Amino acid sequence: MCGIIGYAGHRPAVTVILEGLKRLEYRGYDSAGMALIQNKELNVVRAKGKIRELEDKLAFQDPYHATTGIGHTRWATHGLPSEENAHPHPDQEQKLALVHNGIIENHARLKRELQQLGCSFRSETDTEVLSHLISQELKQQGSVPRAMSTALQRVEGSYAVALISLNGEGRIWAARHSSPLILGLGQGENFVASDIPAFLPYTREVVFLEDNEIVQITPSSWQVLDGSSLEHRDKEQVHISWDVQSAQKSGYRHFMLKEIMEQPRVIRDCLAGRTDSSRATTLLPELDHLPLPRRLHIVACGTSYHAGLWARNIFQDWAGIPVEVEIASEFRYNRRIIQEGDLILAVSQSGETADTLAGLRQARQLGHRVLGLCNVLGSSIAREADGVVYTQAGPEISVASTKAMCSQMTAMLLLALHWGRMGGFLDEPARRGILRELEELPAILEAELEGMQQTAQRLARKYAWCRSCFFLGRGDHFALALEGALKLKEISYIHAEGYAAGEMKHGPIALVDPEFPTFALAPGNALQSKLLSNLQEVRTRGGPVVCLAPPGLDQDVDDIWEIPAIQAPLNGFLFLSAMQLFAYEMAVYLGKDVDQPRNLAKSVTVE
Ligand code: AGP
């Protein structure tokens, strides 16, 4: 989604803003711009395309010496990607300019009202409505915070906005509702941004803004106000331990490969401080205030949904808790029965996914408890849930989610262990065995990743011709098949379908022919013989079959990808990594934009 950075300090704002926007590129965008005040004039520079287009335009302007400004990368939601639709958007009198991330749902009605007041619009965006609305209020109120407060209370939808005005040179005002915005507090300089990497080289001290708060920053001060009363609000300052390096590629060609290879560390970090082998128990104080759930409703999107689907049987087997797993955009509109004692588990790497956040809010409005499972500290889902368990995976920059799923699976294993002990469903010897296998997992995965990448590279080259393919699995490997298909299609643009292997004969097998390969997950469990007979059905119709299986598979297939035989369900981490690497190597071989695939954004904060 869109990226915002505001800077008030002692350095040339142009440089700080450009660097900050580059560190937000991973969010996905199609245009960029910045606004500065210099010699009592508002200067707005915008460009369609990548940030280098904006840099080229700036190169032809008089050098800007301003030390305060706002910048933006836009991921189009209303109005095509273009210079006119790029942010910042000034008001009619060119007295203020504003950048925005989110969607103003009642923008059409507000626009009509403003046009009747004589406002003329230059763009197709919902954002420009905000500029005019605040400008109109400023004429009445005289103060920017009061004008923002009055204007934003009329807005329906989501927004994170930053604004500069000739009414306050050297100041930046910002506010948020359902869209992330964070303060960075430096020495003689302050920042506001959509995400931490934008200002991480300058400061690690941050303040997370909440909905209905307005913030004012200058080079030497910052103030958070209640969005309605404008009374001062005390806020907690948080120290970020990430270093710039960990938010960069660490020498890997792409963030995606770095994040796949980080997975052994991610498992360790997710487990860190949360297991006590001596007592065969988990240490999850985040859950202390929550009773044992009667039923679990896992709500998520995309890869996070696949993680929830994978964990379903584990919650049932280890803790005896019935589980419903729902796609968030379905959950929020479907009728469903949630009863007293049920718990909603909102799984989201970014903690900002609109559909998942909306599902959380709806459940809470109905009086149900919600537990967040998030990676981003202080994200909306993390703050609005009744409790949150952080996956501690560190920043995930690549749009294709990999280590996030690995950390979500690890965290859900801990939750199942925790509730299994709490409910007396899992005895100590069983828990001890599971904890021991969990602690051994990172080293096993670490030892396999390099070899997996080589196999992935070989198979990617061999099957790069395919236009469509199946990923098949049974049981918890069905969820992994869905994820393998999602990974391949979202970064290589090859059509891939994840399917329950037993479903093939109910229609999909009509597609099978020599041009339509099938990748099958055959972990060697009790369903193995049934899965292998499904594969024979594919083979007899001439469909190429690649089978991922433990060593020793005796099966007539085109390729066997040996996956070490470790105890289920932990073998899922190995199958997952193999498919992530296969998708990665395929996208690299086909020359795709691995970290920023077309049409995708890292965090989908719109419905
Ligand atoms: C996965 O590779 C995609 N980037 C996408 O499906 C993602 O998992 C989904 O949008 C959910 O994001 P979240 O975990 O941040 O809520």
Coordinates of N, CA and C and ligand atoms in Angstrom, one line a residue, residues 256 299-306 347-354 356-357 373 375-376 381 396 398-402 404-405 408 483 486-487 490-491 597 600-604, ligand 1:
M256 N 13.2 -11.9 -0.8 CA 12.4 -13.2 -0.6 C 13.4 -14.3 -0.3
V299 N -9.2 -16.5 11.5 CA -9.6 -15.5 10.4 C -8.3 -14.9 9.8
A300 N -8.2 -15.0 8.5 CA -6.9 -14.5 7.9 C -7.1 -14.4 6.4
C301 N -6.1 -13.9 5.7 CA -6.1 -13.8 4.2 C -4.8 -14.4 3.7
G302 N -4.9 -14.9 2.5 CA -3.7 -15.3 1.7 C -2.9 -16.3 2.4
T303 N -1.6 -16.1 2.5 CA -0.7 -17.0 3.1 C -1.0 -17.2 4.6
S304 N -1.5 -16.2 5.2 CA -1.8 -16.3 6.7 C -3.0 -17.2 6.8
Y305 N -3.9 -17.2 5.9 CA -5.0 -18.2 5.9 C -4.5 -19.6 5.7
H306 N -3.6 -19.8 4.9 CA -3.0 -21.1 4.7 C -2.3 -21.6 5.9
V347 N -5.0 -13.8 12.2 CA -3.6 -14.1 11.9 C -3.2 -13.1 10.7
S348 N -2.2 -12.3 11.0 CA -1.8 -11.3 10.0 C -0.4 -10.8 10.2
Q349 N 0.5 -11.1 9.2 CA 1.9 -10.6 9.3 C 1.9 -9.1 9.5
S350 N 1.2 -8.4 8.7 CA 1.3 -6.9 8.7 C 0.5 -6.3 9.8
G351 N -0.5 -7.1 10.2 CA -1.4 -6.5 11.3 C -2.3 -5.4 10.7
E352 N -2.3 -5.2 9.4 CA -3.0 -4.1 8.8 C -4.0 -4.5 7.8
T353 N -4.0 -5.8 7.5 CA -4.9 -6.3 6.4 C -6.3 -5.9 6.7
A354 N -6.9 -5.1 5.7 CA -8.2 -4.5 6.0 C -9.3 -5.6 6.3
T356 N -9.0 -8.6 7.5 CA -8.8 -9.3 8.8 C -9.1 -8.3 9.9
L357 N -8.7 -7.1 9.8 CA -9.0 -6.0 10.8 C -10.5 -5.8 10.9
L373 N -2.5 -12.6 16.1 CA -1.2 -13.3 15.8 C -0.5 -12.5 14.7
N375 N 3.0 -10.0 13.2 CA 4.5 -9.8 13.2 C 4.9 -8.4 13.4
V376 N 4.1 -7.4 13.0 CA 4.5 -6.0 13.1 C 4.1 -5.4 14.4
I381 N -4.1 -4.5 14.2 CA -4.7 -5.8 14.7 C -4.1 -6.1 16.1
E396 N 9.4 -8.3 7.3 CA 9.3 -9.1 6.1 C 9.0 -8.1 4.9
S398 N 9.8 -8.7 1.4 CA 9.3 -9.2 0.1 C 7.8 -9.3 0.1
V399 N 7.1 -8.9 -1.0 CA 5.7 -9.0 -1.0 C 5.2 -10.4 -0.8
A400 N 5.9 -11.4 -1.4 CA 5.6 -12.8 -1.2 C 5.9 -13.2 0.2
S401 N 4.9 -13.6 1.0 CA 5.1 -13.9 2.4 C 5.7 -15.3 2.6
T402 N 6.8 -15.4 3.3 CA 7.5 -16.7 3.4 C 7.8 -17.0 4.9
A404 N 7.0 -15.3 7.3 CA 5.9 -15.0 8.2 C 5.0 -16.2 8.4
M405 N 4.8 -17.0 7.3 CA 4.1 -18.2 7.5 C 4.8 -19.2 8.4
Q408 N 4.2 -18.0 11.8 CA 2.8 -18.2 12.3 C 2.6 -19.7 12.6
E483 N -0.6 -23.2 -0.5 CA 0.4 -22.2 -0.3 C 1.5 -22.3 -1.4
L486 N 0.0 -20.7 -4.4 CA -0.1 -19.2 -4.3 C 1.3 -18.6 -4.5
K487 N 2.3 -19.2 -3.9 CA 3.7 -18.7 -4.1 C 4.1 -18.7 -5.6
E490 N 2.0 -16.0 -7.6 CA 2.1 -14.6 -7.3 C 3.5 -14.0 -7.7
I491 N 4.5 -14.9 -7.9 CA 5.8 -14.3 -8.3 C 6.3 -14.7 -9.6
P597 N 6.1 -8.2 -7.1 CA 5.4 -8.7 -8.2 C 4.3 -7.8 -8.7
L600 N 0.7 -6.5 -7.0 CA 0.5 -6.9 -5.6 C 1.1 -5.8 -4.7
A601 N 0.6 -5.8 -3.4 CA 1.2 -4.9 -2.4 C 1.5 -5.7 -1.2
K602 N 2.4 -5.3 -0.4 CA 2.8 -6.0 0.8 C 1.7 -6.1 1.8
S603 N 1.0 -5.0 2.0 CA -0.1 -5.1 3.0 C -1.3 -4.5 2.3
V604 N -2.4 -5.3 2.3 CA -3.6 -4.9 1.6 C -4.5 -4.3 2.6
Ligands
AGP1 C1 1.2 -13.9 0.4 O1 2.5 -14.2 -0.3 C2 0.7 -12.6 0.0 N1 1.6 -11.5 0.1 C3 -0.7 -12.3 0.6 O2 -1.5 -13.4 0.4 C4 -0.7 -12.1 2.2 O3 -0.4 -13.3 2.8 C5 -2.1 -11.6 2.6 O4 -2.3 -10.4 2.0 C6 -2.2 -11.5 4.1 O5 -1.3 -10.5 4.6 P1 -1.2 -10.4 6.2 O6 -0.6 -11.7 6.7 O7 -0.2 -9.2 6.4 O8 -2.5 -10.1 6.8

